[in-house]
CSV table of C-alpha atoms in Angstrom, one decimal:
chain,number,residue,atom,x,y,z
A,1303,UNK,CA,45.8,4.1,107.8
A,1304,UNK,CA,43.4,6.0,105.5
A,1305,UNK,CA,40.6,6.2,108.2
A,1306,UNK,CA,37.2,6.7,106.6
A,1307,UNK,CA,36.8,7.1,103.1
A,1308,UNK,CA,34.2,8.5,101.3
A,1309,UNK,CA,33.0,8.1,97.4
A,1310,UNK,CA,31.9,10.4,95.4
A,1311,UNK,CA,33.0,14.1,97.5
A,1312,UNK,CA,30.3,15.7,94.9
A,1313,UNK,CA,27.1,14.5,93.1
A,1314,UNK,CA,24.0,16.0,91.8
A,1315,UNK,CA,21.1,13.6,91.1
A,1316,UNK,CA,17.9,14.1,89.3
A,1317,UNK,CA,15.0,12.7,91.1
A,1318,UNK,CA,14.4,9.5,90.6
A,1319,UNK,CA,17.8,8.5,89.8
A,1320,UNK,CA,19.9,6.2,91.8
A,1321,UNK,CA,23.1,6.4,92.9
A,1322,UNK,CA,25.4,4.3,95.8
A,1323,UNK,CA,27.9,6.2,98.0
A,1324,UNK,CA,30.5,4.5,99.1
A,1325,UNK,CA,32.1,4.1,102.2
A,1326,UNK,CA,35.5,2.2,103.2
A,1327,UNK,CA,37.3,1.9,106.6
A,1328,UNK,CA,40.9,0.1,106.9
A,1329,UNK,CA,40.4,0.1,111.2
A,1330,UNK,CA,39.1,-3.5,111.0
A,1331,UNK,CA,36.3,-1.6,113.2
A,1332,UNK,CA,32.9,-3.5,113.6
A,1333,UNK,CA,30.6,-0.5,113.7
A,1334,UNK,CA,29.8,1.2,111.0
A,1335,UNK,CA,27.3,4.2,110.8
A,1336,UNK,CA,25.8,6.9,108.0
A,1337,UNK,CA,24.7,10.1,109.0
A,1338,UNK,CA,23.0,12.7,107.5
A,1339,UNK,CA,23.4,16.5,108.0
A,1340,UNK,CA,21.2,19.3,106.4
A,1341,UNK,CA,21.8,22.6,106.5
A,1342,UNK,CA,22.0,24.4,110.1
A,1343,UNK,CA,21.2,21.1,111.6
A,1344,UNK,CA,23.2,18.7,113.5
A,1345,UNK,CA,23.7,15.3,112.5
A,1346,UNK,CA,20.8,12.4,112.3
A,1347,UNK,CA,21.4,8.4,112.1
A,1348,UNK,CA,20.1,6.5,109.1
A,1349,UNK,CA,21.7,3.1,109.1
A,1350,UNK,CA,24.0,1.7,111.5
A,1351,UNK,CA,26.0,-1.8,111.4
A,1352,UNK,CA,27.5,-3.6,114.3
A,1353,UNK,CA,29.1,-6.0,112.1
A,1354,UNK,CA,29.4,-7.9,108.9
A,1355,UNK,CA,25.8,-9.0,107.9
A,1356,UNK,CA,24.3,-6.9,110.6
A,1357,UNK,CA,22.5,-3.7,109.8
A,1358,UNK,CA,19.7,-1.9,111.8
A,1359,UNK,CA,17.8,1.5,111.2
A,1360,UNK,CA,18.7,4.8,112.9
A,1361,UNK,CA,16.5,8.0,113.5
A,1362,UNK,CA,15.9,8.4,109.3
A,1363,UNK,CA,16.2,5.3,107.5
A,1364,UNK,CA,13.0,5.9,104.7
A,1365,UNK,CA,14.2,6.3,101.0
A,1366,UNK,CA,17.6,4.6,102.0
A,1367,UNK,CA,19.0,1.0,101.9
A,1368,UNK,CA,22.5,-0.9,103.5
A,1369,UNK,CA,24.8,-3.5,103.1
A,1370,UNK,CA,27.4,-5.2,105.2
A,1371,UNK,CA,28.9,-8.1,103.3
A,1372,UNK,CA,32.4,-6.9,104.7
A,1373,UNK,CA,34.0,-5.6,107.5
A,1374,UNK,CA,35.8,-2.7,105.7
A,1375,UNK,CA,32.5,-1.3,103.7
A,1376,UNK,CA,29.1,-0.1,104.6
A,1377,UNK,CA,27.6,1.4,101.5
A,1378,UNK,CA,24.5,3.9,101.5
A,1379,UNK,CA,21.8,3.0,98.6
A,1380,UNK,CA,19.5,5.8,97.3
A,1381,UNK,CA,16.6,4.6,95.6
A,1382,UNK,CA,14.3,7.3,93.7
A,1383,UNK,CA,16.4,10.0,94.7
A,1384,UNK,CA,14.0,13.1,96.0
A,1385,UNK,CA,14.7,16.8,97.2
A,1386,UNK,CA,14.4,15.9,100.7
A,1387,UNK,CA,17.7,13.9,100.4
A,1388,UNK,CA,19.7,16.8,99.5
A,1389,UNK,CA,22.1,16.8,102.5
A,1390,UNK,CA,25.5,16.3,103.3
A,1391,UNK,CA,26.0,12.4,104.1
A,1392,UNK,CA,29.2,11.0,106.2
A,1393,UNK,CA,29.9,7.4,107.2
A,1394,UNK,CA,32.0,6.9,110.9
A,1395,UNK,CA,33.0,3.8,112.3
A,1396,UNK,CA,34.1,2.6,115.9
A,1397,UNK,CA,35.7,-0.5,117.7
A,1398,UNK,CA,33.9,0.8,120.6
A,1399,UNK,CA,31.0,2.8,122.4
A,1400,UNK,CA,32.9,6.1,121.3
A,1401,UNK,CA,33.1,6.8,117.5
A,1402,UNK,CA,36.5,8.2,117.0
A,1403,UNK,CA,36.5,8.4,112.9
A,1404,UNK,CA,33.9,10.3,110.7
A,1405,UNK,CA,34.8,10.2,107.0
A,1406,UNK,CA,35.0,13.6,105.0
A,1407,UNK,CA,31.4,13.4,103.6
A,1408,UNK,CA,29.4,13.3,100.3
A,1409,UNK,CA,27.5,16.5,99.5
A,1410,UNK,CA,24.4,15.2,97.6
A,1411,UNK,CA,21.9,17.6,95.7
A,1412,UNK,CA,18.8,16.1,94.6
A,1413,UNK,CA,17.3,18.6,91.6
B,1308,UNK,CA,19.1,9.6,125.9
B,1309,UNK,CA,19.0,12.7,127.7
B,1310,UNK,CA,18.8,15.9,125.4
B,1311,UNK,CA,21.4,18.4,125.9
B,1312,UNK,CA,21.2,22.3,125.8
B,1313,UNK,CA,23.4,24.2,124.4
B,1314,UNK,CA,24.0,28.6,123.5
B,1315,UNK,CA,23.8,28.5,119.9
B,1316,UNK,CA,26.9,31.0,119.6
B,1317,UNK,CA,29.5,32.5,121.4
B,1318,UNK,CA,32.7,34.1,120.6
B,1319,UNK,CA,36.6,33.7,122.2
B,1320,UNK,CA,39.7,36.3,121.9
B,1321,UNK,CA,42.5,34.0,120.2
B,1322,UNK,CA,45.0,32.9,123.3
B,1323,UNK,CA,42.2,32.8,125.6
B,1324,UNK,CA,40.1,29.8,127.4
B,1325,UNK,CA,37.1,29.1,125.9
B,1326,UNK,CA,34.5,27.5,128.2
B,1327,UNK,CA,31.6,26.1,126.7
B,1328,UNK,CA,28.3,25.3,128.7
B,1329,UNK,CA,26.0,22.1,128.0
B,1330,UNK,CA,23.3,21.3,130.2
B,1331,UNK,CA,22.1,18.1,130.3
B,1332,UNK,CA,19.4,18.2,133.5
B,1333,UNK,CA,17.7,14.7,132.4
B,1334,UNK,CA,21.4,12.8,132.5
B,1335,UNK,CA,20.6,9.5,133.9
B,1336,UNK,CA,23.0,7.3,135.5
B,1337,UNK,CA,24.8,5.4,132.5
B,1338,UNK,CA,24.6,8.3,130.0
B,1339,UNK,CA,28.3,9.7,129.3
B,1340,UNK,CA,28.8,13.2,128.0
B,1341,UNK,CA,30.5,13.3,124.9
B,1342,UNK,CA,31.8,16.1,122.7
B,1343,UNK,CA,32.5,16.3,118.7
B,1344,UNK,CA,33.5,19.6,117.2
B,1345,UNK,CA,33.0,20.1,112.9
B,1346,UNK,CA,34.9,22.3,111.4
B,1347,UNK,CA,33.0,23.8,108.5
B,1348,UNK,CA,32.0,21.4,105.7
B,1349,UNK,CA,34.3,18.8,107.2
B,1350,UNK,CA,33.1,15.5,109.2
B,1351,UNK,CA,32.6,15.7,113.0
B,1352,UNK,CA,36.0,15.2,115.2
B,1353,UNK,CA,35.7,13.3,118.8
B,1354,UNK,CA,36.5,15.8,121.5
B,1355,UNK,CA,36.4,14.2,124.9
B,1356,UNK,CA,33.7,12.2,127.1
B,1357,UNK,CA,33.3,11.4,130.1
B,1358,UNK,CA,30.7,9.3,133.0
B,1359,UNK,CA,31.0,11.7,136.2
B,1360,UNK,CA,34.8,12.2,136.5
B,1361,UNK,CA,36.1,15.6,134.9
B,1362,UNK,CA,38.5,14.5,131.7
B,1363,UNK,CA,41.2,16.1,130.4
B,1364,UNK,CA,43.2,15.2,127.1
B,1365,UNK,CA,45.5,16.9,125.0
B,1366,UNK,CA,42.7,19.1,122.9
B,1367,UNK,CA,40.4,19.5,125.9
B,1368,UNK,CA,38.9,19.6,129.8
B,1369,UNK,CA,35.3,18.1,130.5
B,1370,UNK,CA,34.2,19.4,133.6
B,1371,UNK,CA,30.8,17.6,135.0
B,1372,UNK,CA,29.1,19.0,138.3
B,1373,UNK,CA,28.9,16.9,141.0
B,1374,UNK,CA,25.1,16.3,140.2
B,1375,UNK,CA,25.6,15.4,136.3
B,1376,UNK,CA,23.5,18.1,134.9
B,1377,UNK,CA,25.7,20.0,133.2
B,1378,UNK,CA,29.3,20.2,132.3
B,1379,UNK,CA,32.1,22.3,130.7
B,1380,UNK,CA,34.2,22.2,127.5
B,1381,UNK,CA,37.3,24.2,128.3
B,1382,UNK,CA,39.2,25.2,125.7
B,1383,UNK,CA,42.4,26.0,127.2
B,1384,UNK,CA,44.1,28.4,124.8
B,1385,UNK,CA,41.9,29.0,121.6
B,1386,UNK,CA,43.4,29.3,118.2
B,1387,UNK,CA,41.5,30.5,115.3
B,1388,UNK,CA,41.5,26.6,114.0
B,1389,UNK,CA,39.1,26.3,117.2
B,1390,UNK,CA,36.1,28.2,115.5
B,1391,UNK,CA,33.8,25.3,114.9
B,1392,UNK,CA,30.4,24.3,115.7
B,1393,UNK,CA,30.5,22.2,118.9
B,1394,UNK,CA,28.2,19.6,119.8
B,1395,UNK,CA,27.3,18.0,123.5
B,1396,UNK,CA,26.0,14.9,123.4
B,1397,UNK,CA,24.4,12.9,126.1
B,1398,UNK,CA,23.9,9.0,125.3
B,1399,UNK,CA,23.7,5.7,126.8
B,1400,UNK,CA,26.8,3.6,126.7
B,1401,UNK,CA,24.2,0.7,126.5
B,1402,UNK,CA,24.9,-2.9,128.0
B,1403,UNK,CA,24.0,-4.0,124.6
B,1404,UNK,CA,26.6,-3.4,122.2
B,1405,UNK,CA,23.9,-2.4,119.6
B,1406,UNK,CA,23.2,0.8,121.3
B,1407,UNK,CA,26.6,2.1,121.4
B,1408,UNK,CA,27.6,5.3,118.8
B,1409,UNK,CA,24.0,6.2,118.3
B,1410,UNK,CA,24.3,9.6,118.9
B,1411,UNK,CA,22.1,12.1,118.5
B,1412,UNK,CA,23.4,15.6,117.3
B,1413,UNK,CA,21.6,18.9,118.4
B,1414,UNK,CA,22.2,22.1,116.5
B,1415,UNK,CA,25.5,23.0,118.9
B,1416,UNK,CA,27.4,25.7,119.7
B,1417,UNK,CA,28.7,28.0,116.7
B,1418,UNK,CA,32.1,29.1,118.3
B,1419,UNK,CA,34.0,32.0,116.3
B,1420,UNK,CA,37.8,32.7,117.9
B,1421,UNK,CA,39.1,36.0,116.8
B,1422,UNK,CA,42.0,37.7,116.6
């Protein structure tokens, strides 16, 4: 098994842009979650799936957008891509109450 | 969910135990404890959890007092691959199946193992 795979490792965006990262697990888990992590800080939830078609906002959803249309991806839409949203992003997934499997992460800078 | 105190550093001599503190006075009855460790830049690894009874597995011991407000991450013999931030976490397992992984990350415990 791969595990959690992220796309792209690296990006810079200028703000405004748009950009998709992308976020695959071969588990054939139902839960699905992005994550954001800013410098010094600990982890926050933005979007979290409990299954295909099923989406629900975290702790930081604003400026951010999700899709479930399959079991194996969950990808994290940036629209109008600002400062704030520099951070380090990673996608987990579980099959149960204990998440297991965090991906390796997308560093995004927003200039 | 219950919000978790942790030191924000402490350092381990390589070959020793490390045992790291959490306390976690607001527990309520169906919150576990969980643990995640990240390496730097790297994404969080699962640890250990546990409900009331202490846990041991092949990377760790969770040890949870009798009254659930605190516990203990032992780190039995530390390595230098231990120094990592480590993370307690205190969340509901939920009855709803939407509530489950939601967890909330605190700043954690910035572990160095030396030499």
């Amino acid at each position: 098994n791969a595990g959690v795979t992220q796309t792209p490792k690296f990006r810079i965006l200028k703000i405004g842009q748009s950009m998709t990262l992308q976020c695959t697990q071969d588990m054939n888990h139902n839960y699905m979650y992005w994550y954001r992590q800013d410098p010094g800080m600990g982890l926050k939830l933005i979007y979290y799936s409990v299954g295909a078609g099923i989406t629900d906002k975290g702790e930081v959803p604003n400026g951010y957008n999700v899709s479930r249309s399959t079991t194996e991806d969950f990808p994290l839409r940036l629209e109008l891509a600002a400062p704030s949203q520099t951070s380090v992003y990673f996608c987990a997934s579980s099959y149960s109450q204990v998440i297991r499997d965090f991906g390796p992460g997308t560093r995004l800078t927003v200039t | 969910d219950a919000k978790t105190t942790q030191p924000p550093s402490m350092d381990c001599a390589e070959g020793r135990a490390a045992n790291l503190p959490c306390n976690h006075s607001t527990i309520s009855g169906n919150e576990y404890v969980y643990w995640y460790r990240q390496i730097h830049s790297q994404g969080p690894q699962y640890i250990i959890h546990g409900l009331k009874n202490n846990e041991t597995n092949e990377m760790a011991s969770l040890i949870i007092t009798e009254d659930r407000k605190s516990s203990t991450l032992i780190l039995p013999h530390a390595t230098l691959r231990d120094t990592a931030v480590y993370y307690c976490i205190v969340t509901s397992s939920g009855t709803a199946t939407d509530s489950w992984g939601k967890l909330q990350f605190g700043a954690g415990t910035q572990v160095v193992v030396t030499p």
